[in-house]
Amino acid sequence: MGLTPHKLRHTAASLAIAAGADVKVVQAMLGHATATMTLDRYGHLFPDRLDEVAEAMDAARSRVLAA
């Protein structure tokens, strides 16, 4: 199987996600009607960022307590 527009589209989405694009950016780039549609198709490619979110929340809490 050769290179197809569908494969190029999937590659572009994958590269955007790997570069840190959020779901709304990928949705707009691909022209999906909803972010849900994007997540249904590409959700497995988005990194698990729970640790990053927890650290940001802890830092915000620390700033509030220090004020």
CSV table of N, CA and C in Angstrom, one decimal:
chain,number,residue,atom,x,y,z
A,1,MET,N,0.8,-1.2,0.0
A,1,MET,CA,0.0,0.0,0.0
A,1,MET,C,0.9,1.2,0.0
A,2,GLY,N,0.5,2.2,-0.8
A,2,GLY,CA,1.3,3.4,-0.9
A,2,GLY,C,0.8,4.5,0.0
A,3,LEU,N,1.4,5.6,-0.2
A,3,LEU,CA,1.0,6.8,0.5
A,3,LEU,C,-0.4,7.3,0.0
A,4,THR,N,-1.2,7.6,1.0
A,4,THR,CA,-2.6,8.1,0.7
A,4,THR,C,-2.8,9.4,1.4
A,5,PRO,N,-3.8,10.1,1.0
A,5,PRO,CA,-4.2,11.3,1.7
A,5,PRO,C,-4.6,11.0,3.2
A,6,HIS,N,-5.3,9.9,3.4
A,6,HIS,CA,-5.7,9.5,4.7
A,6,HIS,C,-4.4,9.2,5.6
A,7,LYS,N,-3.4,8.6,5.1
A,7,LYS,CA,-2.2,8.3,5.8
A,7,LYS,C,-1.5,9.6,6.2
A,8,LEU,N,-1.4,10.5,5.2
A,8,LEU,CA,-0.8,11.8,5.5
A,8,LEU,C,-1.6,12.6,6.6
A,9,ARG,N,-2.9,12.5,6.5
A,9,ARG,CA,-3.7,13.2,7.5
A,9,ARG,C,-3.5,12.6,8.9
A,10,HIS,N,-3.4,11.3,9.0
A,10,HIS,CA,-3.1,10.6,10.3
A,10,HIS,C,-1.8,11.0,10.8
A,11,THR,N,-0.8,11.0,9.9
A,11,THR,CA,0.6,11.4,10.3
A,11,THR,C,0.6,12.8,10.8
A,12,ALA,N,0.0,13.7,10.1
A,12,ALA,CA,-0.1,15.1,10.6
A,12,ALA,C,-0.7,15.2,11.9
A,13,ALA,N,-1.8,14.5,12.2
A,13,ALA,CA,-2.4,14.6,13.5
A,13,ALA,C,-1.5,14.0,14.6
A,14,SER,N,-0.8,12.9,14.2
A,14,SER,CA,0.1,12.2,15.2
A,14,SER,C,1.3,13.2,15.5
A,15,LEU,N,1.8,13.8,14.5
A,15,LEU,CA,2.9,14.7,14.8
A,15,LEU,C,2.5,15.9,15.6
A,16,ALA,N,1.3,16.5,15.3
A,16,ALA,CA,0.8,17.6,16.1
A,16,ALA,C,0.7,17.2,17.5
A,17,ILE,N,0.1,16.1,17.8
A,17,ILE,CA,-0.1,15.6,19.2
A,17,ILE,C,1.2,15.4,19.9
A,18,ALA,N,2.2,14.8,19.2
A,18,ALA,CA,3.5,14.6,19.7
A,18,ALA,C,4.2,15.9,20.0
A,19,ALA,N,3.9,16.9,19.3
A,19,ALA,CA,4.5,18.2,19.5
A,19,ALA,C,3.8,19.0,20.6
A,20,GLY,N,2.8,18.5,21.2
A,20,GLY,CA,2.1,19.1,22.3
A,20,GLY,C,0.8,19.8,22.0
A,21,ALA,N,0.3,19.7,20.8
A,21,ALA,CA,-1.0,20.3,20.4
A,21,ALA,C,-2.1,19.7,21.3
A,22,ASP,N,-3.0,20.5,21.8
A,22,ASP,CA,-4.1,20.0,22.6
A,22,ASP,C,-5.2,19.6,21.6
A,23,VAL,N,-6.2,18.9,22.2
A,23,VAL,CA,-7.3,18.3,21.4
A,23,VAL,C,-8.0,19.3,20.5
A,24,LYS,N,-8.2,20.6,21.0
A,24,LYS,CA,-8.9,21.6,20.3
A,24,LYS,C,-8.1,22.0,19.1
A,25,VAL,N,-6.8,22.1,19.2
A,25,VAL,CA,-6.0,22.5,18.0
A,25,VAL,C,-6.1,21.4,17.0
A,26,VAL,N,-5.9,20.1,17.4
A,26,VAL,CA,-6.0,19.0,16.4
A,26,VAL,C,-7.4,19.0,15.8
A,27,GLN,N,-8.4,19.2,16.6
A,27,GLN,CA,-9.8,19.2,16.0
A,27,GLN,C,-9.9,20.3,14.9
A,28,ALA,N,-9.4,21.5,15.2
A,28,ALA,CA,-9.5,22.5,14.2
A,28,ALA,C,-8.6,22.2,12.9
A,29,MET,N,-7.5,21.6,13.2
A,29,MET,CA,-6.6,21.3,12.1
A,29,MET,C,-7.2,20.3,11.1
A,30,LEU,N,-7.9,19.3,11.7
A,30,LEU,CA,-8.5,18.2,10.9
A,30,LEU,C,-9.9,18.5,10.4
A,31,GLY,N,-10.5,19.6,11.0
A,31,GLY,CA,-11.9,20.0,10.6
A,31,GLY,C,-12.9,19.1,11.2
A,32,HIS,N,-12.6,18.4,12.3
A,32,HIS,CA,-13.6,17.6,13.0
A,32,HIS,C,-14.7,18.5,13.6
A,33,ALA,N,-15.9,18.0,13.6
A,33,ALA,CA,-17.1,18.8,14.1
A,33,ALA,C,-17.0,19.0,15.6
A,34,THR,N,-16.4,18.0,16.3
A,34,THR,CA,-16.3,18.1,17.8
A,34,THR,C,-15.0,17.5,18.3
A,35,ALA,N,-14.6,18.0,19.5
A,35,ALA,CA,-13.4,17.4,20.1
A,35,ALA,C,-13.6,15.9,20.4
A,36,THR,N,-14.8,15.6,20.7
A,36,THR,CA,-15.1,14.2,21.0
A,36,THR,C,-14.7,13.3,19.8
A,37,MET,N,-15.0,13.8,18.6
A,37,MET,CA,-14.7,13.0,17.4
A,37,MET,C,-13.2,12.8,17.3
A,38,THR,N,-12.4,13.9,17.6
A,38,THR,CA,-11.0,13.8,17.5
A,38,THR,C,-10.4,12.9,18.6
A,39,LEU,N,-11.0,13.0,19.8
A,39,LEU,CA,-10.5,12.1,20.9
A,39,LEU,C,-10.9,10.6,20.6
A,40,ASP,N,-12.0,10.4,20.0
A,40,ASP,CA,-12.4,9.0,19.6
A,40,ASP,C,-11.4,8.4,18.6
A,41,ARG,N,-10.9,9.2,17.8
A,41,ARG,CA,-10.0,8.7,16.7
A,41,ARG,C,-8.5,8.7,17.2
A,42,TYR,N,-8.1,9.8,17.9
A,42,TYR,CA,-6.7,10.0,18.2
A,42,TYR,C,-6.4,10.0,19.7
A,43,GLY,N,-7.4,9.7,20.6
A,43,GLY,CA,-7.2,9.8,22.0
A,43,GLY,C,-6.0,9.0,22.5
A,44,HIS,N,-5.8,7.9,21.9
A,44,HIS,CA,-4.7,7.0,22.4
A,44,HIS,C,-3.3,7.6,22.2
A,45,LEU,N,-3.2,8.6,21.4
A,45,LEU,CA,-2.0,9.3,21.1
A,45,LEU,C,-1.6,10.4,22.1
A,46,PHE,N,-2.7,10.9,22.8
A,46,PHE,CA,-2.4,12.0,23.8
A,46,PHE,C,-1.7,11.4,25.0
A,47,PRO,N,-0.7,12.1,25.5
A,47,PRO,CA,0.0,11.5,26.6
A,47,PRO,C,-0.8,11.6,27.9
A,48,ASP,N,-0.5,10.7,28.8
A,48,ASP,CA,-1.1,10.8,30.2
A,48,ASP,C,-0.3,11.8,30.9
A,49,ARG,N,-1.0,12.9,31.3
A,49,ARG,CA,-0.4,14.1,31.9
A,49,ARG,C,-0.9,14.2,33.4
A,50,LEU,N,-1.3,13.2,34.0
A,50,LEU,CA,-1.8,13.3,35.4
A,50,LEU,C,-0.8,13.8,36.3
A,51,ASP,N,0.4,13.4,36.2
A,51,ASP,CA,1.5,13.8,37.1
A,51,ASP,C,1.7,15.3,36.9
A,52,GLU,N,1.8,15.7,35.7
A,52,GLU,CA,2.0,17.1,35.3
A,52,GLU,C,0.9,18.0,35.9
A,53,VAL,N,-0.3,17.6,35.8
A,53,VAL,CA,-1.5,18.3,36.3
A,53,VAL,C,-1.4,18.4,37.8
A,54,ALA,N,-1.1,17.3,38.5
A,54,ALA,CA,-1.0,17.3,39.9
A,54,ALA,C,0.1,18.2,40.4
A,55,GLU,N,1.2,18.2,39.8
A,55,GLU,CA,2.3,19.1,40.1
A,55,GLU,C,1.9,20.6,40.0
A,56,ALA,N,1.2,20.9,38.9
A,56,ALA,CA,0.7,22.3,38.7
A,56,ALA,C,-0.3,22.7,39.7
A,57,MET,N,-1.2,21.8,40.1
A,57,MET,CA,-2.2,22.1,41.1
A,57,MET,C,-1.5,22.3,42.5
A,58,ASP,N,-0.5,21.5,42.8
A,58,ASP,CA,0.2,21.6,44.0
A,58,ASP,C,1.0,23.0,44.1
A,59,ALA,N,1.6,23.3,43.0
A,59,ALA,CA,2.3,24.6,42.9
A,59,ALA,C,1.4,25.8,43.1
A,60,ALA,N,0.2,25.7,42.5
A,60,ALA,CA,-0.8,26.8,42.6
A,60,ALA,C,-1.3,26.9,44.0
A,61,ARG,N,-1.5,25.8,44.7
A,61,ARG,CA,-1.9,25.8,46.1
A,61,ARG,C,-0.8,26.4,47.0
A,62,SER,N,0.4,26.0,46.7
A,62,SER,CA,1.5,26.6,47.5
A,62,SER,C,1.6,28.1,47.3
A,63,ARG,N,1.4,28.6,46.1
A,63,ARG,CA,1.4,30.1,45.9
A,63,ARG,C,0.3,30.7,46.7
A,64,VAL,N,-0.9,30.2,46.7
A,64,VAL,CA,-2.0,30.7,47.4
A,64,VAL,C,-1.7,30.8,48.9
A,65,LEU,N,-1.2,29.7,49.4
A,65,LEU,CA,-0.9,29.6,50.9
A,65,LEU,C,0.2,30.6,51.3
A,66,ALA,N,1.2,30.8,50.4
A,66,ALA,CA,2.3,31.7,50.6
A,66,ALA,C,1.9,33.2,50.6
A,67,ALA,N,0.7,33.5,49.9
A,67,ALA,CA,0.3,34.9,49.8
A,67,ALA,C,-0.3,35.5,51.0
